[in-house]
Structures are given as structure tokens and as C-alpha cells.
Amino acid sequence: MRLEARTNIPLGFMLLAPVLAVLASFMLCAGLVAWSGVPVLEAYGLLLQGALGSGFALAETLARTTPLIFTGLAAAVAFKSRFWNIGAEGQLYAGALIITVLGTGMLDLPQELMIPVLVICSAVAGALLLLGPVLLKLHFGVDEVVTTLLLNFIVILLVSLLLEGPLKDPMGLGWPQAEPVTEAAELPRLFRGLRLHSGLLLALLLAFIIWIVSIRTTLGYEMRAVGFNQKAARFAGMPVNRVMIMTALISGGIAGIAGYSEVAGMKGNLTLDLSPGFGYTGIVVAMLAQLHPLGVVISATFVASVFVGADAMSRSAGVPSYIADVMVSVSLLCMLVSVLLVRFRIRWS
Amino acid sequence: MNSSEIDVSKNQSDSEVVLRLRGITKVFGSLVANDDISLELKSGEVLALLGENGAGKTTLMNILFGHYVADSGSVEVFGKNIPEGSPHAAIEAGIGMVHQHFTLADNLSVLDNVMLGTESLWSLSSNRRSGRRHLEELGKRFGLEVQPHVRISELSIGERQRVEILKALYRKARILILDEPTAVLTPQETKDFFETLKKLVKGGLSLIFISHKMQEVLAISDRVAVLRDGSLVTEIKTAAASETELAHAMVGREIELPERKALEAGRSIFKLEDVTVSAGEGRPGLKEVSLNICAKEIVGIAGVSGNGQTALADLISGLAVPQSGIVELHGEIVRRFTPENMLRNKVGRIPEDRHTQGVIGDMSLAENSISECYREAQFSTFGWQNHRNRDRFAENVVSRFDVRGYNSKAPVRLLSGGNMQKLILGRVLSGNPQLILANQPGRGLDVGAVAYVHQQLLSARAEGAAILLISEDLEELLQIADRIAVIHRGQLSETFPRESISIAQLGLLMTGQQNFSTTNYPSAGNNAS
């Protein structure tokens, strides 16, 4: 058996690949669902119902989509330039931390000013956290996968320390949680009674901006060039190091904003379970989207639907909600396989 | 010949066919790489396979050796069909292949490389003693002596080639395919190599010699088969062939050889004084190199690859910083060695490796055309790219430099080597450079494309550019360079006017056999003694 490169791949075929990958993953997971003793079609029906079946379900799914768009974009931007930022989780918490410090009373501005200021502050916090790894990589050749990954634990332990200490909410009944942000700092809800907040609009806007930057601006041109072929970019006189640093700052910044969006839009205050691994899931989201900024929106919605739907499915049918993790992972594997099959043809000999 | 263990009777009957290709066809996408090719190889014969780059020689041999599966046609060795797509079966049948790019493990010894893959992975011991004896025996018989315990990384290119041949012989090859074997050799090494080939034929082997160099084909082969655009166009006895006839069959059209006018060299554009560049990983740098290039002249740098050409090219490209010495451009000392600064100083660079340095393969032709000037106001205002100007610029390059297969959206890696080189040439010359570095500009290109590149370099010279041409192809250098210097182990010889030096002399200098210090030019090469 061997692989042969295909020539002239039709566009439709390329767009079909992710759809087929998702279908294949549902089929592969059917066995697991059946094993838990629930009819497969019924379970999948519940999953679909739970994710998209009602206004409430849809709002929950979109609320879950929001942080995944941010972290997915953070990964997509960095990976496109071959900078392997695995630290979106830490950058998210860094953003959340600065918002907690500034937004719980220290800053007092009207809402129209407060929100932009906090968005910028959270972005700066995330960006600064990634500045160290990128400088270490450029000047000493330190592998950014290691540094960004380990920084996640450092930041989360720091948050834990602060939540038990100086940032602990005196009214929190002893729970390790921070004071809620002020009303001016909050991201407004989009509908009364639903958790869906305006962070989603911010995420969509950001995805659009990143896309435009990537295809229309000089910086985007440099970032793609560095990602595709760093040697040729350097040879052509592009400022490779500066582009790498810019990429890292943008990537870290986006992940930092995710922290603000979660604290000020979703939870209201900083807790240790602010992110159930959004940073890591963002990598999956970016890979599913093949690093396309607008694709990130779609893949984030898909991943969020699976998670939210699986929660509903486990509540009403007793299928463990861990199935969501399995499904998302399997769909990523299927995606990688289908991308391979789009580019190559298998020859049996 | 009597000592040969290989079936002697086969040698005596000259006409016996050992290898027969029947109607081989292979199509890649829309490209017909091999179109119904039938060939025979007789016992004890040297068959030359002549053709330009991209004519289908390598594809044909890869089918023969089982790397590719033909769309139709069959391969018959010693009267038996061999299964398709199995290099293993091809080796079993007695076919050996020496690839253009060697397939040796640098960190293993000669013996290890030769024995690699010949023993079962399941056996617990390796019979090295008999392997070594056999290897030495083969070496003696064919005049291919090597030391079995030496690591490949310590061998010269010529010695590595010997190991490749021994590898095939060790696997009992009786048909040997040599893919462009002389491309990496100096003229002297080529001479020795031809002696080796004669011994191999005497020893009972039949050879297929792939090349695009006419003189070599005429010197070594018994029969020539010419491929063009995937089809077999001529097949004749070498004795009856003439160079012009073969050239015409190979190219199929008239090639206008670039016209070279005598020009008076102008003022000095680029000057190196005792420049030392430290060695990179596993490659030599430059040692106190001095050189002066003037407007309206082409200075050629000859040398076996890996003798410091990369360091010299990197220096001019702005990728390497000299340790000591003075670099002058337009009479001013260069202090900042970055690609950006070199571009600003009107240095155009044609890199050695088109794919890794020349273009960004996954970007479009238009995006690649501006990669060195994208910051100019016409392409970028406040960081916003002007795609209309970019596309217009790209179309201009495409039409001026005759880039074929142009599709503004498709990634540029889909272009053929020649068209990619034309694109790079167009990008470089559009910047009106005053100094042009051309590092192996003709490598891997067909005759027509090479002539085109030379033509463009010559017209740039006529317009007043200073050109540094680095090449391993001595004929290329003698064709278009005004002066030639030889680089050897990081040292540069004096420059010789093209009229006063021969290929043989250049060859001696390239192998370091002629001392650089015999020069009457005291500042250059004074520590070559």
C-alpha cells in the first residue's frame, strides 16, 4: 500500500472532506454509544436536540462556542506562522487575572470605556505571557511547545494561589473564587434570561479581522510567508524575527481576550474552573478549521455543539458525557485522515 | 575476464538481450512522462540514455527499478518478466541503480552501508567477516578499492559514488543503471570514473548511462537512445552518431546560443578584501578571500560543490556576516549584512536552491513576484496591500520573462523548474540590480531554459551590472564568464581571463592539485601553500 499525490483537487472535494470526517466520527462513536445501552439513533437525536433543538439549547451552544472561537483563532494565527503556541489556556487565565484585578473595583469608568479598556488589558496580559517563549525561541532556540505548555501550569497555579489569598472573595463562603466584576465591566447579555453574551459578537468580529489581516495586509503576507517557508522569507529580506514576535503577540492577545469574555460575560468572576481546557480544545478547533480564521467559527460551533449536546444526552439518556471528548477527538482524527485522503490517493499493490 | 564468476557465455554472445522494456507508458496528471517506450539492452553493452531535464529519463528508470508502476507496458530481465512496483524484485533480478543523489547513511561505515538490507532482520548475528571479504574482493576486481571501516561522511564525493556502485555489485547486480553519475564529479574524477565503467563492462555487466552531456555519452557508450518529451526519438550506434545530430534529436528545435559581446569592464562594483567567513555546520567557510567585480563583467566561480560556495553566496545574499576583512559595495564599506540591506544596495540574488530559498512554494506567483519589494509604496500603503498593482507587476514579469504555465491563483510550486527560475530571474532583474549573484542558475534546467537564463544575464551585463556566477558546470562558466576564479576549501584562486584557461587547468585547481600560490598575484591565495 502506498500514497500517491493527487493533482488538481476540485474545490468541492476539499470542502466535502470535513463533512465526511464528521459523519465518519459519528459512525465510529456509534459503537461506544451502543455499548452504554442506549439505542444509537435515539442518543444522537438527543444530542442534536440538546445542542440545537431549542432557543435555549442554541444559546447555550453559542455561549460555549465563544471561548472556543477565541482560543481557536489564537492557535490558528500562531500555527499558520509555524509558531506552536500550546499555551492558550495559560494566556486565557492571564487575561482573566488582569480583568479580576482591574475590573472588580480598581478601575471605575463608564461602560462604553470600561469594556474596550478591559479588552485591551486582557489582550496585553495574554500577549505578554507569550512574549517570553517567543524571545527564548528566537534568541536561544528554546522549543516553544515546552515553554508555552509549562507556562500553563505556572499561570494556573498562580491563579490558584491568588484565589486562596489576596484575590479571595470575602463574601465567597470560603470558596476559592474572586470577587465578581463590576457592572460596568460586564459584557452585556444578548437576550434576557439566556447566558449568551456579547463576547460572541467580539469573537466573530475578531475572526473577520484576522481573516482580513491575513489576506489583505502586509503583515498578513509576511506571516503567511514565514509560515510557509521561513528560509525563503528570510532570503527575501522579510523581518522574520519581528514577524514571529508579532504573531506571538497577536496569538497570545486573542487568547487573553477569551479570559475577559469568560469572566465578564459568562461566569461573572474568576474561579479555578473558569476554563475546562478551552485553550487545548482551541488547538483542535484550529486544526479542524485547517487554520482558516473563518473556518474556526464553524469548527468551534461544531465542537461546542458536541459538548453541549453530549451533556444533554447524558442527562436524559444516561450516556456518560465523556462521549463528547471521544467524539471531538475522533472527529479530529477523521479530519486528519480525510485531509490526507484529499491530498493523496491510496494505491494497493 | 576469465576470473569473472558471472556467466561468461553471456559475454561472448554479444547480441543477447538482458533487459527489454516493452511499451512503457506513464502519465502524471496531464503530463505524459513516458509515451510507449520500448528499449533493449544487450549483454556487455553501455547504453546511453540521453535527454534534457524533464524528458522522462528518470521516470523510465524509476519504473524499471520498481519505484513507479507504469500505466502500461512490461519489463523483462534475462528473459523473465519482473513484477511491477517492487524494487526488491528488481534487485533480485539483478538490476542495480546508482542514483544521482546518493542514498548512503553518512554516519555508518562503508561496510555497513554496503551490507545494509542484505541480511534478514530476524537473524541475531551479522556475518561481517565474509561481507568484508566479499566487498574487498569486488573492490579489487573492478578497481573500486575503498576502506571498509571508514565512515561515509569522511569520503569524498567520488569515493561515495564508488561505494554506491559497490553496493549494487554486492547485491549481485548484472545490469547497472547510472543516473547522471558525472554531475557531481570534477573532470579528472570523470576520467577515472570512465575507466571504472570499462572495467565493469569487462567484468560482465551491462550498463545504462543516463546523461544530458553529449561529450560523455559519445565517449563512453556503445549505443545511444534519445528521449524527448517522454518519447523515444532516436536510437543509434554511438559510432555512427555525431554531436550535432544528437543535440538536435535531444532538443528538437533550434536553440539560440546567447550572443556574447566583448565589453570593456567598468568601475568596481563589489570588492572583497581578505574576507573570512566562519564555517557553518559541516561546510567550509571562506578563508581570506579577495575578489573584485566590475560593472559590465561576469566573474565565474568554479569549484566542486561544498568548497565554500555557499558561504560566498550567503555573504552576498546578506545571510552570513564576515569574521574579518572588508566588503565593499559601490565603493562603500558594507557594515550591515542582512538580505534587506543587500536589496537596498541593489544586489540581486538568484539562489542556488529555488524551492527552499527562491520561492515560497505554497504562495501564488503574484505573491512571490513581490516578495523582495512588497514594502514599496506601490504595493503597500499603511500596511494595506495593493493587490491590483501586485497583479499588474506579476503579469509584467510573466510576459517579459516568458513564464509559462501561469495561473495567478495556483501555488507557485506547481511551476516547472525552468519557469520558476524565470520568475526568480524576473523578480531579481525588475529591481535593476547593479550586482547580481547567480548561484547555479542553470542547475536542473533544460537546454532552452539555460540558454534563456544566460541570455538574460548577458543582457544585464550589457546594461552595466556586475555579475558573480557560481557554477559547477565548467562549460557554462567558459561560455559566459569574462573571468574565472576557482574556489577550493574556502580559498579563492586568482581570476583567469576566460581565453587563457582550459577545462583541464580549471579541473586541476578544483581538486587542489595545482597550487594556488603559483600565481603572480600576491594578494590572493597567499596561504594556500
CSV table of C-alpha atoms in Angstrom, one decimal, chain A residues 153-338:
chain,number,residue,atom,x,y,z
A,153,PHE,CA,0.6,25.2,34.8
A,154,ILE,CA,2.6,28.1,36.3
A,155,VAL,CA,-0.2,30.5,35.5
A,156,ILE,CA,-3.0,28.2,36.7
A,157,LEU,CA,-1.1,27.6,40.0
A,158,LEU,CA,-0.6,31.3,40.4
A,159,VAL,CA,-4.3,31.9,39.9
A,160,SER,CA,-4.9,29.2,42.5
A,161,LEU,CA,-2.5,30.9,44.9
A,162,LEU,CA,-4.2,34.3,44.4
A,163,LEU,CA,-7.7,32.9,44.7
A,164,GLU,CA,-6.7,31.4,48.1
A,165,GLY,CA,-5.0,34.6,49.1
A,166,PRO,CA,-5.2,38.3,48.1
A,167,LEU,CA,-7.9,37.9,45.4
A,168,LYS,CA,-10.2,35.7,47.5
A,169,ASP,CA,-13.8,36.9,47.6
A,170,PRO,CA,-14.6,37.7,51.3
A,171,MET,CA,-18.3,37.0,50.5
A,172,GLY,CA,-17.5,33.7,48.8
A,173,LEU,CA,-18.3,31.4,51.7
A,174,GLY,CA,-14.7,30.2,51.6
A,175,TRP,CA,-14.7,29.0,48.0
A,176,PRO,CA,-11.6,29.8,46.0
A,177,GLN,CA,-13.2,32.4,43.9
A,178,ALA,CA,-12.6,36.1,43.2
A,179,GLU,CA,-15.0,39.0,43.7
A,180,PRO,CA,-17.4,39.5,40.8
A,181,VAL,CA,-16.5,42.2,38.3
A,182,THR,CA,-18.4,45.5,38.5
A,183,GLU,CA,-21.5,46.1,36.4
A,184,ALA,CA,-19.6,48.4,34.1
A,185,ALA,CA,-17.1,45.8,33.3
A,186,GLU,CA,-19.6,43.1,32.4
A,187,LEU,CA,-20.2,42.1,28.8
A,188,PRO,CA,-23.9,42.6,28.3
A,189,ARG,CA,-26.2,39.6,27.7
A,190,LEU,CA,-27.6,39.3,24.2
A,191,PHE,CA,-31.1,38.0,25.3
A,192,ARG,CA,-32.8,38.3,28.6
A,193,GLY,CA,-32.6,35.1,30.6
A,194,LEU,CA,-30.0,33.4,28.4
A,195,ARG,CA,-26.3,33.1,29.1
A,196,LEU,CA,-25.4,34.1,25.6
A,197,HIS,CA,-23.4,37.3,25.8
A,198,SER,CA,-21.9,39.9,23.5
A,199,GLY,CA,-18.5,38.2,23.8
A,200,LEU,CA,-19.7,36.2,20.8
A,201,LEU,CA,-20.0,39.3,18.7
A,202,LEU,CA,-16.5,40.3,19.7
A,203,ALA,CA,-15.3,36.8,18.7
A,204,LEU,CA,-17.0,36.9,15.3
A,205,LEU,CA,-15.6,40.4,14.7
A,206,LEU,CA,-12.1,39.2,15.6
A,207,ALA,CA,-12.3,36.2,13.3
A,208,PHE,CA,-13.3,38.5,10.5
A,209,ILE,CA,-10.5,41.0,11.3
A,210,ILE,CA,-7.9,38.2,11.5
A,211,TRP,CA,-9.1,36.9,8.1
A,212,ILE,CA,-8.8,40.4,6.5
A,213,VAL,CA,-5.4,41.0,8.1
A,214,SER,CA,-4.2,37.6,6.8
A,215,ILE,CA,-5.2,38.1,3.1
A,216,ARG,CA,-5.0,41.9,2.7
A,217,THR,CA,-2.3,43.4,4.7
A,218,THR,CA,1.5,43.4,4.5
A,219,LEU,CA,1.7,41.9,8.0
A,220,GLY,CA,-0.6,39.0,7.0
A,221,TYR,CA,1.5,38.5,3.9
A,222,GLU,CA,4.7,38.3,6.0
A,223,MET,CA,3.1,36.0,8.5
A,224,ARG,CA,2.0,33.6,5.8
A,225,ALA,CA,5.3,33.8,4.1
A,226,VAL,CA,7.2,33.0,7.3
A,227,GLY,CA,4.9,30.1,8.0
A,228,PHE,CA,5.1,28.5,4.6
A,229,ASN,CA,8.8,28.9,4.1
A,230,GLN,CA,10.9,30.7,6.7
A,231,LYS,CA,14.1,30.3,4.7
A,232,ALA,CA,12.7,31.9,1.6
A,233,ALA,CA,11.1,34.7,3.7
A,234,ARG,CA,14.4,35.4,5.3
A,235,PHE,CA,16.2,35.3,2.0
A,236,ALA,CA,13.7,37.8,0.5
A,237,GLY,CA,14.6,40.2,3.3
A,238,MET,CA,11.5,39.8,5.4
A,239,PRO,CA,12.0,40.7,9.1
A,240,VAL,CA,11.4,37.1,10.2
A,241,ASN,CA,12.1,37.7,13.9
A,242,ARG,CA,9.8,40.7,14.1
A,243,VAL,CA,7.0,38.8,12.3
A,244,MET,CA,7.4,35.9,14.7
A,245,ILE,CA,7.1,38.3,17.7
A,246,MET,CA,4.1,40.0,16.1
A,247,THR,CA,2.5,36.6,15.5
A,248,ALA,CA,3.0,35.6,19.1
A,249,LEU,CA,1.7,38.9,20.5
A,250,ILE,CA,-1.5,38.6,18.4
A,251,SER,CA,-2.0,34.9,19.3
A,252,GLY,CA,-1.5,35.5,23.0
A,253,GLY,CA,-3.6,38.6,22.9
A,254,ILE,CA,-6.6,36.8,21.4
A,255,ALA,CA,-6.3,34.0,24.0
A,256,GLY,CA,-6.2,36.7,26.7
A,257,ILE,CA,-9.4,38.2,25.5
A,258,ALA,CA,-11.0,34.8,25.9
A,259,GLY,CA,-10.3,35.2,29.6
A,260,TYR,CA,-12.1,38.5,29.7
A,261,SER,CA,-15.0,37.2,27.8
A,262,GLU,CA,-15.4,34.2,30.1
A,263,VAL,CA,-15.1,36.2,33.3
A,264,ALA,CA,-17.1,39.3,32.3
A,265,GLY,CA,-19.6,37.6,30.0
A,266,MET,CA,-20.2,34.1,31.3
A,267,LYS,CA,-19.2,33.5,34.9
A,268,GLY,CA,-19.1,36.9,36.4
A,269,ASN,CA,-16.0,36.2,38.5
A,270,LEU,CA,-12.7,34.3,38.3
A,271,THR,CA,-12.8,30.7,39.5
A,272,LEU,CA,-10.4,27.9,39.0
A,273,ASP,CA,-12.9,26.1,36.8
A,274,LEU,CA,-13.2,29.1,34.5
A,275,SER,CA,-11.9,27.1,31.6
A,276,PRO,CA,-12.4,23.4,31.2
A,277,GLY,CA,-9.5,23.2,28.8
A,278,PHE,CA,-10.7,25.8,26.3
A,279,GLY,CA,-7.0,26.5,25.5
A,280,TYR,CA,-6.3,22.9,24.5
A,281,THR,CA,-9.6,22.5,22.7
A,282,GLY,CA,-8.8,25.6,20.7
A,283,ILE,CA,-6.0,23.7,19.1
A,284,VAL,CA,-8.4,21.0,18.0
A,285,VAL,CA,-10.7,23.7,16.7
A,286,ALA,CA,-7.9,25.3,14.7
A,287,MET,CA,-6.8,22.1,13.2
A,288,LEU,CA,-10.4,21.1,12.3
A,289,ALA,CA,-10.6,24.5,10.5
A,290,GLN,CA,-7.4,23.9,8.7
A,291,LEU,CA,-6.1,27.1,10.3
A,292,HIS,CA,-8.6,29.3,8.4
A,293,PRO,CA,-9.9,32.1,10.6
A,294,LEU,CA,-13.5,31.9,9.3
A,295,GLY,CA,-13.3,28.1,9.4
A,296,VAL,CA,-12.5,28.5,13.1
A,297,VAL,CA,-16.0,29.9,13.7
A,298,ILE,CA,-17.6,26.9,12.1
A,299,SER,CA,-15.4,24.3,13.8
A,300,ALA,CA,-15.8,26.0,17.1
A,301,THR,CA,-19.6,25.8,16.7
A,302,PHE,CA,-19.3,22.1,15.8
A,303,VAL,CA,-17.1,21.3,18.8
A,304,ALA,CA,-19.3,23.3,21.2
A,305,SER,CA,-22.5,21.6,19.8
A,306,VAL,CA,-20.9,18.2,20.5
A,307,PHE,CA,-20.0,19.2,24.1
A,308,VAL,CA,-23.3,20.8,24.9
A,309,GLY,CA,-25.3,18.1,23.1
A,310,ALA,CA,-23.5,15.3,24.9
A,311,ASP,CA,-24.2,16.9,28.2
A,312,ALA,CA,-27.9,16.9,27.4
A,313,MET,CA,-27.7,13.4,26.1
A,314,SER,CA,-26.0,12.2,29.3
A,315,ARG,CA,-28.6,13.9,31.5
A,316,SER,CA,-31.6,12.3,29.7
A,317,ALA,CA,-30.3,9.0,28.5
A,318,GLY,CA,-27.5,8.2,30.8
A,319,VAL,CA,-24.7,8.0,28.2
A,320,PRO,CA,-21.6,9.3,30.0
A,321,SER,CA,-20.8,12.9,28.9
A,322,TYR,CA,-17.2,11.8,28.4
A,323,ILE,CA,-18.5,10.6,25.0
A,324,ALA,CA,-18.2,14.3,23.9
A,325,ASP,CA,-14.4,14.2,24.4
A,326,VAL,CA,-14.2,11.0,22.5
A,327,MET,CA,-16.3,12.3,19.7
A,328,VAL,CA,-14.3,15.5,19.3
A,329,SER,CA,-11.1,13.6,19.4
A,330,VAL,CA,-12.3,11.0,16.9
A,331,SER,CA,-13.6,13.8,14.6
A,332,LEU,CA,-10.1,15.4,14.7
A,333,LEU,CA,-8.5,12.1,13.7
A,334,CYS,CA,-11.1,11.6,11.0
A,335,MET,CA,-10.4,15.1,9.8
A,336,LEU,CA,-6.6,14.5,9.6
A,337,VAL,CA,-7.3,11.3,7.7
A,338,SER,CA,-9.7,13.0,5.3
